[in-house]
Amino acid sequence: MELSVVIPTLNGRDHLAAGLDTLAALVPDAEIVVVNGPSTDGTTGMVRDRDDVDVLVEVSTRTENVARNAGLEAATGDVVAFLRYDLVVESSWLDGLRDGLADAPVVTGPTHRTLGGGMTTEESERRTVGSREVTYFNGGNVAFRRRVVDALDGFDEYLETGGDRDAAHRLAALDYDVAWRPGMGVRREYSADGGVATDDRGAEFRALAYRLVKNYGVRPAVATGTTRRAVRDAVSAGRDVLRGDLDPTEWFATGRAVVGGVARGAADGLIARVKDRSPARNPHGVSDRSDRAVARYDWR
């Protein structure tokens, strides 16, 4: 197995350095591809001063899927892993990856989060959507056999969030299995609150509607699932209003953003479905353009 590890990063110099140190110690034979940008914290200089990074790709678009695809273009291994810059692989990571690839062409594992009160982790997530059995994976800790990620044409660059979940639907459509290996663990350390979630509900629901319509078309099940989630979130926010934890005007503004996001995402998903009728369903993938990188440093 020739392993390439692609690490997208943006203004994460110190976390990235810790992750690279661990990879150098535990996965010394892997090809390391860092996709940076556009960072302003000295990441470029730090990476160029190291001798354990094989390729540094500088991109100008602050979108994770663009960075993933730029790294995929630079990687040469027959297995390509994607890691978040702020995650550190654990000692069993490589063995878990190898074991999973013996059973499936895609393998993922848990993220262990260190909180003030201890450690949390996650389990494998699987769901039936239409006639497909979809196994979701962590886009910051996943490895693909090269032929499989090429069949997907990489990640969908329309999506600013949820690119890994979109890829999971497309893997299911192509009948590729995803293996889960607890040994393929990564670790992230947080402050006591456990991290910060995004507040852009409009963007979140636009991505949800887009990927469902693109992958499944306009079906009652798609509309029902999206509506159910929107209603659930609205009810939860309504309780916050009644408790005084959320201003009513903010609740209404969020509702408008969700409705607008769903409408736009569904329309764009339908256009994308028409543009790419193949099982890959990826009109905004690697093959869509070749101008992602603004600079490239190759020390191989």
Short mmCIF file of C-alpha atoms in Angstrom, two decimals:
data_model
loop_
_atom_site.label_atom_id
_atom_site.label_comp_id
_atom_site.label_asym_id
_atom_site.label_seq_id
_atom_site.Cartn_x
_atom_site.Cartn_y
_atom_site.Cartn_z
CA MET A 1 0.00 0.00 0.00
CA GLU A 2 1.27 3.44 -0.97
CA LEU A 3 -0.49 5.91 1.32
CA SER A 4 -0.98 9.62 0.71
CA VAL A 5 -2.36 11.80 3.52
CA VAL A 6 -4.06 15.04 2.44
CA ILE A 7 -4.45 17.73 5.11
CA PRO A 8 -6.44 20.88 4.28
CA THR A 9 -5.64 23.75 6.64
CA LEU A 10 -6.59 27.37 7.21
CA ASN A 11 -4.93 29.50 9.89
CA GLY A 12 -4.18 26.44 11.99
CA ARG A 13 -0.39 26.49 12.17
CA ASP A 14 0.08 25.22 15.72
CA HIS A 15 -2.54 22.45 15.47
CA LEU A 16 -1.18 21.44 12.07
CA ALA A 17 2.37 21.25 13.41
CA ALA A 18 1.24 18.91 16.20
CA GLY A 19 -0.58 16.70 13.71
CA LEU A 20 2.41 16.57 11.37
CA ASP A 21 4.71 15.64 14.27
CA THR A 22 2.47 12.71 15.14
CA LEU A 23 2.21 11.54 11.51
CA ALA A 24 6.00 11.67 11.19
CA ALA A 25 6.31 9.45 14.27
CA LEU A 26 3.49 6.98 13.58
CA VAL A 27 3.08 6.97 9.78
CA PRO A 28 6.60 7.80 8.57
CA ASP A 29 6.29 6.24 5.12
CA ALA A 30 3.17 8.15 4.03
CA GLU A 31 3.26 10.87 1.43
CA ILE A 32 2.10 14.06 3.19
CA VAL A 33 0.22 16.68 1.15
CA VAL A 34 -0.72 19.91 2.94
CA VAL A 35 -3.26 22.18 1.24
CA ASN A 36 -3.07 25.64 2.74
CA GLY A 37 -5.04 28.70 2.29
CA PRO A 38 -5.28 31.34 2.22
CA SER A 39 -3.72 31.41 5.72
CA THR A 40 -2.28 34.52 7.34
CA ASP A 41 -0.66 32.94 10.41
CA GLY A 42 2.67 31.81 8.99
CA THR A 43 1.53 28.32 8.00
CA THR A 44 3.39 28.46 4.69
CA GLY A 45 6.72 29.23 6.33
CA MET A 46 6.25 26.57 9.00
CA VAL A 47 5.48 23.87 6.43
CA ARG A 48 8.33 24.89 4.11
CA ASP A 49 10.76 24.63 7.04
CA ARG A 50 9.82 21.00 7.71
CA ASP A 51 11.36 17.97 6.05
CA ASP A 52 8.40 15.63 6.55
CA VAL A 53 5.95 17.30 4.13
CA ASP A 54 6.19 16.13 0.53
CA VAL A 55 3.89 18.64 -1.18
CA LEU A 56 2.49 22.01 -0.15
CA VAL A 57 -0.37 23.33 -2.27
CA GLU A 58 -1.54 26.93 -1.81
CA VAL A 59 -5.16 27.66 -2.73
CA SER A 60 -7.10 30.92 -2.76
CA THR A 61 -10.60 29.59 -2.02
CA ARG A 62 -11.60 29.11 1.61
CA THR A 63 -13.69 26.02 0.98
CA GLU A 64 -12.73 22.65 2.42
CA ASN A 65 -13.91 20.65 -0.59
CA VAL A 66 -11.76 22.77 -2.92
CA ALA A 67 -8.78 22.07 -0.68
CA ARG A 68 -9.57 18.35 -0.59
CA ASN A 69 -9.74 18.18 -4.37
CA ALA A 70 -6.53 20.17 -4.76
CA GLY A 71 -4.81 17.70 -2.44
CA LEU A 72 -6.27 14.77 -4.33
CA GLU A 73 -4.81 16.13 -7.55
CA ALA A 74 -1.35 16.32 -5.94
CA ALA A 75 -1.45 12.93 -4.16
CA THR A 76 0.18 9.92 -5.85
CA GLY A 77 -0.69 7.04 -3.51
CA ASP A 78 -3.02 4.19 -4.36
CA VAL A 79 -4.72 4.95 -1.02
CA VAL A 80 -5.60 8.56 -0.18
CA ALA A 81 -6.50 9.57 3.37
CA PHE A 82 -8.00 12.93 4.35
CA LEU A 83 -7.31 14.39 7.79
CA ARG A 84 -8.37 17.62 9.45
CA TYR A 85 -5.48 19.87 10.41
CA ASP A 86 -6.55 19.94 14.08
CA LEU A 87 -6.77 16.17 14.53
CA VAL A 88 -3.95 13.96 15.76
CA VAL A 89 -3.80 10.32 14.71
CA GLU A 90 -3.58 7.73 17.47
CA SER A 91 -1.06 4.93 17.65
CA SER A 92 -3.48 2.35 16.22
CA TRP A 93 -4.58 4.57 13.30
CA LEU A 94 -2.48 2.98 10.56
CA ASP A 95 -3.30 -0.58 11.63
CA GLY A 96 -7.00 0.30 11.73
CA LEU A 97 -6.78 1.80 8.25
CA ARG A 98 -5.09 -1.30 6.83
CA ASP A 99 -7.54 -3.64 8.53
CA GLY A 100 -10.53 -1.69 7.21
CA LEU A 101 -9.24 -1.64 3.64
CA ALA A 102 -9.07 -5.42 3.71
CA ASP A 103 -12.89 -5.41 3.92
CA ALA A 104 -13.96 -2.28 2.04
CA PRO A 105 -12.45 0.32 -0.32
CA VAL A 106 -13.27 3.15 2.11
CA VAL A 107 -12.52 3.17 5.83
CA THR A 108 -13.17 5.65 8.63
CA GLY A 109 -12.96 5.73 12.40
CA PRO A 110 -13.87 7.69 15.53
CA THR A 111 -12.84 11.11 16.71
CA HIS A 112 -12.02 11.25 20.40
CA ARG A 113 -12.67 14.65 21.95
CA THR A 114 -11.04 15.69 25.19
CA LEU A 115 -13.45 17.82 27.25
CA GLY A 116 -13.22 19.34 30.68
CA GLY A 117 -15.19 16.42 32.14
CA GLY A 118 -13.42 13.61 30.32
CA MET A 119 -13.39 12.01 26.87
CA THR A 120 -16.15 11.62 24.31
CA THR A 121 -16.16 9.60 21.11
CA GLU A 122 -18.55 8.68 18.31
CA GLU A 123 -20.01 5.57 16.74
CA SER A 124 -20.59 4.46 13.17
CA GLU A 125 -23.64 6.13 11.60
CA ARG A 126 -25.75 4.33 9.01
CA ARG A 127 -29.12 5.23 7.52
CA THR A 128 -31.46 3.91 4.83
CA VAL A 129 -32.37 6.61 2.30
CA GLY A 130 -34.74 5.39 -0.39
CA SER A 131 -33.33 2.07 -1.49
CA ARG A 132 -29.78 2.89 -0.41
CA GLU A 133 -27.97 1.89 2.74
CA VAL A 134 -25.77 4.92 3.42
CA THR A 135 -22.80 4.72 5.77
CA TYR A 136 -21.63 8.19 6.77
CA PHE A 137 -18.01 8.95 7.48
CA ASN A 138 -15.96 11.65 9.11
CA GLY A 139 -14.47 13.75 6.30
CA GLY A 140 -11.60 14.66 8.61
CA ASN A 141 -10.61 11.02 9.12
CA VAL A 142 -11.24 8.81 6.11
CA ALA A 143 -9.19 6.81 3.60
CA PHE A 144 -10.16 5.79 0.08
CA ARG A 145 -8.65 3.45 -2.42
CA ARG A 146 -7.66 5.76 -5.23
CA ARG A 147 -9.90 4.12 -7.81
CA VAL A 148 -12.92 4.81 -5.59
CA VAL A 149 -12.29 8.49 -4.90
CA ASP A 150 -11.55 8.91 -8.60
CA ALA A 151 -14.89 7.27 -9.41
CA LEU A 152 -16.53 9.91 -7.19
CA ASP A 153 -14.54 12.63 -8.99
CA GLY A 154 -13.55 13.84 -5.55
CA PHE A 155 -15.76 16.10 -3.47
CA ASP A 156 -18.53 18.45 -4.62
CA GLU A 157 -17.17 21.99 -4.49
CA TYR A 158 -20.62 23.56 -4.49
CA LEU A 159 -20.94 22.49 -0.86
CA GLU A 160 -19.40 24.68 1.81
CA THR A 161 -20.53 22.17 4.44
CA GLY A 162 -21.60 18.54 4.34
CA GLY A 163 -19.28 17.45 1.55
CA ASP A 164 -18.50 14.19 3.33
CA ARG A 165 -22.19 13.33 3.76
CA ASP A 166 -22.79 14.04 0.08
CA ALA A 167 -19.93 11.71 -0.81
CA ALA A 168 -21.44 9.01 1.43
CA HIS A 169 -24.69 9.12 -0.58
CA ARG A 170 -22.73 8.86 -3.82
CA LEU A 171 -20.64 5.95 -2.52
CA ALA A 172 -23.87 4.10 -1.74
CA ALA A 173 -25.17 4.81 -5.26
CA LEU A 174 -21.99 3.29 -6.68
CA ASP A 175 -22.29 0.25 -4.36
CA TYR A 176 -19.05 0.93 -2.49
CA ASP A 177 -18.93 -0.18 1.13
CA VAL A 178 -17.50 1.92 3.96
CA ALA A 179 -15.74 0.11 6.81
CA TRP A 180 -15.70 1.44 10.36
CA ARG A 181 -12.66 0.66 12.49
CA PRO A 182 -12.44 1.88 16.10
CA GLY A 183 -8.67 1.51 15.84
CA MET A 184 -8.52 4.18 13.14
CA GLY A 185 -8.97 6.82 15.79
CA VAL A 186 -8.00 10.47 15.82
CA ARG A 187 -7.99 12.86 18.74
CA ARG A 188 -8.98 16.48 19.17
CA GLU A 189 -8.51 18.49 22.32
CA TYR A 190 -11.07 21.15 23.17
CA SER A 191 -11.69 23.67 25.85
CA ALA A 192 -14.38 22.78 28.37
CA ASP A 193 -17.29 23.75 26.12
CA GLY A 194 -16.44 21.09 23.54
CA GLY A 195 -16.00 23.40 20.55
CA VAL A 196 -18.10 25.85 18.60
CA ALA A 197 -20.82 24.89 16.12
CA THR A 198 -21.81 26.90 13.08
CA ASP A 199 -24.73 29.35 13.42
CA ASP A 200 -25.47 29.69 9.70
CA ARG A 201 -28.70 27.71 9.53
CA GLY A 202 -29.49 28.96 6.04
CA ALA A 203 -26.24 27.56 4.66
CA GLU A 204 -26.77 24.30 6.55
CA PHE A 205 -30.23 23.73 5.11
CA ARG A 206 -29.16 24.85 1.64
CA ALA A 207 -26.48 22.13 1.71
CA LEU A 208 -28.96 19.56 3.03
CA ALA A 209 -31.56 20.28 0.34
CA TYR A 210 -28.93 20.41 -2.39
CA ARG A 211 -27.36 17.06 -1.65
CA LEU A 212 -30.68 15.26 -1.19
CA VAL A 213 -32.26 16.62 -4.38
CA LYS A 214 -29.05 16.12 -6.35
CA ASN A 215 -28.69 12.50 -5.25
CA TYR A 216 -32.35 11.40 -5.12
CA GLY A 217 -34.33 13.85 -7.20
CA VAL A 218 -37.57 15.54 -6.17
CA ARG A 219 -39.28 12.86 -4.11
CA PRO A 220 -41.74 12.99 -1.20
CA ALA A 221 -39.20 11.30 1.07
CA VAL A 222 -36.66 14.05 0.37
CA ALA A 223 -39.16 16.81 1.15
CA THR A 224 -40.40 15.00 4.24
CA GLY A 225 -36.93 14.51 5.68
CA THR A 226 -35.90 18.12 5.14
CA THR A 227 -39.20 19.45 6.50
CA ARG A 228 -39.03 17.22 9.55
CA ARG A 229 -35.57 18.47 10.42
CA ALA A 230 -36.56 22.12 9.89
CA VAL A 231 -39.64 21.72 12.10
CA ARG A 232 -37.63 19.97 14.80
CA ASP A 233 -35.12 22.80 14.86
CA ALA A 234 -37.90 25.43 14.86
CA VAL A 235 -39.61 23.78 17.84
CA SER A 236 -36.33 23.61 19.72
CA ALA A 237 -35.65 27.29 19.03
CA GLY A 238 -39.24 28.11 20.04
CA ARG A 239 -38.59 26.58 23.45
CA ASP A 240 -35.52 28.80 23.75
CA VAL A 241 -37.73 31.83 23.01
CA LEU A 242 -40.21 30.80 25.72
CA ARG A 243 -37.37 30.41 28.21
CA GLY A 244 -36.00 33.82 27.27
CA ASP A 245 -32.76 32.39 25.90
CA LEU A 246 -33.47 33.54 22.33
CA ASP A 247 -34.90 36.77 20.99
CA PRO A 248 -38.12 36.27 18.92
CA THR A 249 -36.78 38.44 16.09
CA GLU A 250 -33.73 36.19 15.85
CA TRP A 251 -36.03 33.15 15.73
CA PHE A 252 -38.00 34.61 12.82
CA ALA A 253 -34.83 35.67 11.00
CA THR A 254 -33.44 32.18 11.35
CA GLY A 255 -36.68 30.72 10.03
CA ARG A 256 -36.52 32.92 6.94
CA ALA A 257 -32.91 31.89 6.38
CA VAL A 258 -33.85 28.20 6.63
CA VAL A 259 -36.73 28.54 4.15
CA GLY A 260 -34.55 30.48 1.73
CA GLY A 261 -31.72 27.99 2.10
CA VAL A 262 -33.98 25.03 1.38
CA ALA A 263 -35.45 26.70 -1.70
CA ARG A 264 -32.09 27.66 -3.13
CA GLY A 265 -30.45 24.34 -2.30
CA ALA A 266 -33.27 22.35 -3.87
CA ALA A 267 -33.14 24.42 -7.07
CA ASP A 268 -29.34 24.13 -7.32
CA GLY A 269 -29.51 20.41 -6.55
CA LEU A 270 -31.96 19.88 -9.38
CA ILE A 271 -29.66 21.75 -11.79
CA ALA A 272 -26.70 19.66 -10.61
CA ARG A 273 -28.69 16.45 -11.09
CA VAL A 274 -29.41 17.44 -14.68
CA LYS A 275 -25.80 18.47 -15.36
CA ASP A 276 -24.36 15.15 -14.17
CA ARG A 277 -26.68 12.21 -14.71
CA SER A 278 -23.95 9.66 -13.96
CA PRO A 279 -23.93 7.74 -10.65
CA ALA A 280 -21.08 10.00 -9.48
CA ARG A 281 -23.50 12.97 -9.36
CA ASN A 282 -20.66 15.47 -9.10
CA PRO A 283 -20.75 18.33 -11.62
CA HIS A 284 -18.41 20.36 -9.36
CA GLY A 285 -15.69 17.74 -8.83
CA VAL A 286 -12.00 17.41 -9.56
CA SER A 287 -12.50 17.26 -13.32
CA ASP A 288 -14.58 20.46 -13.38
CA ARG A 289 -11.55 22.76 -13.36
CA SER A 290 -7.76 22.82 -13.00
CA ASP A 291 -7.05 26.23 -11.48
CA ARG A 292 -7.39 25.48 -7.76
CA ALA A 293 -3.70 25.85 -6.88
CA VAL A 294 -2.08 29.28 -6.93
CA ALA A 295 1.30 27.86 -5.88
CA ARG A 296 2.79 24.43 -5.33
CA TYR A 297 5.97 23.33 -3.56
CA ASP A 298 6.99 19.75 -4.29
CA TRP A 299 9.89 18.15 -2.38
CA ARG A 300 9.38 14.56 -3.52
#
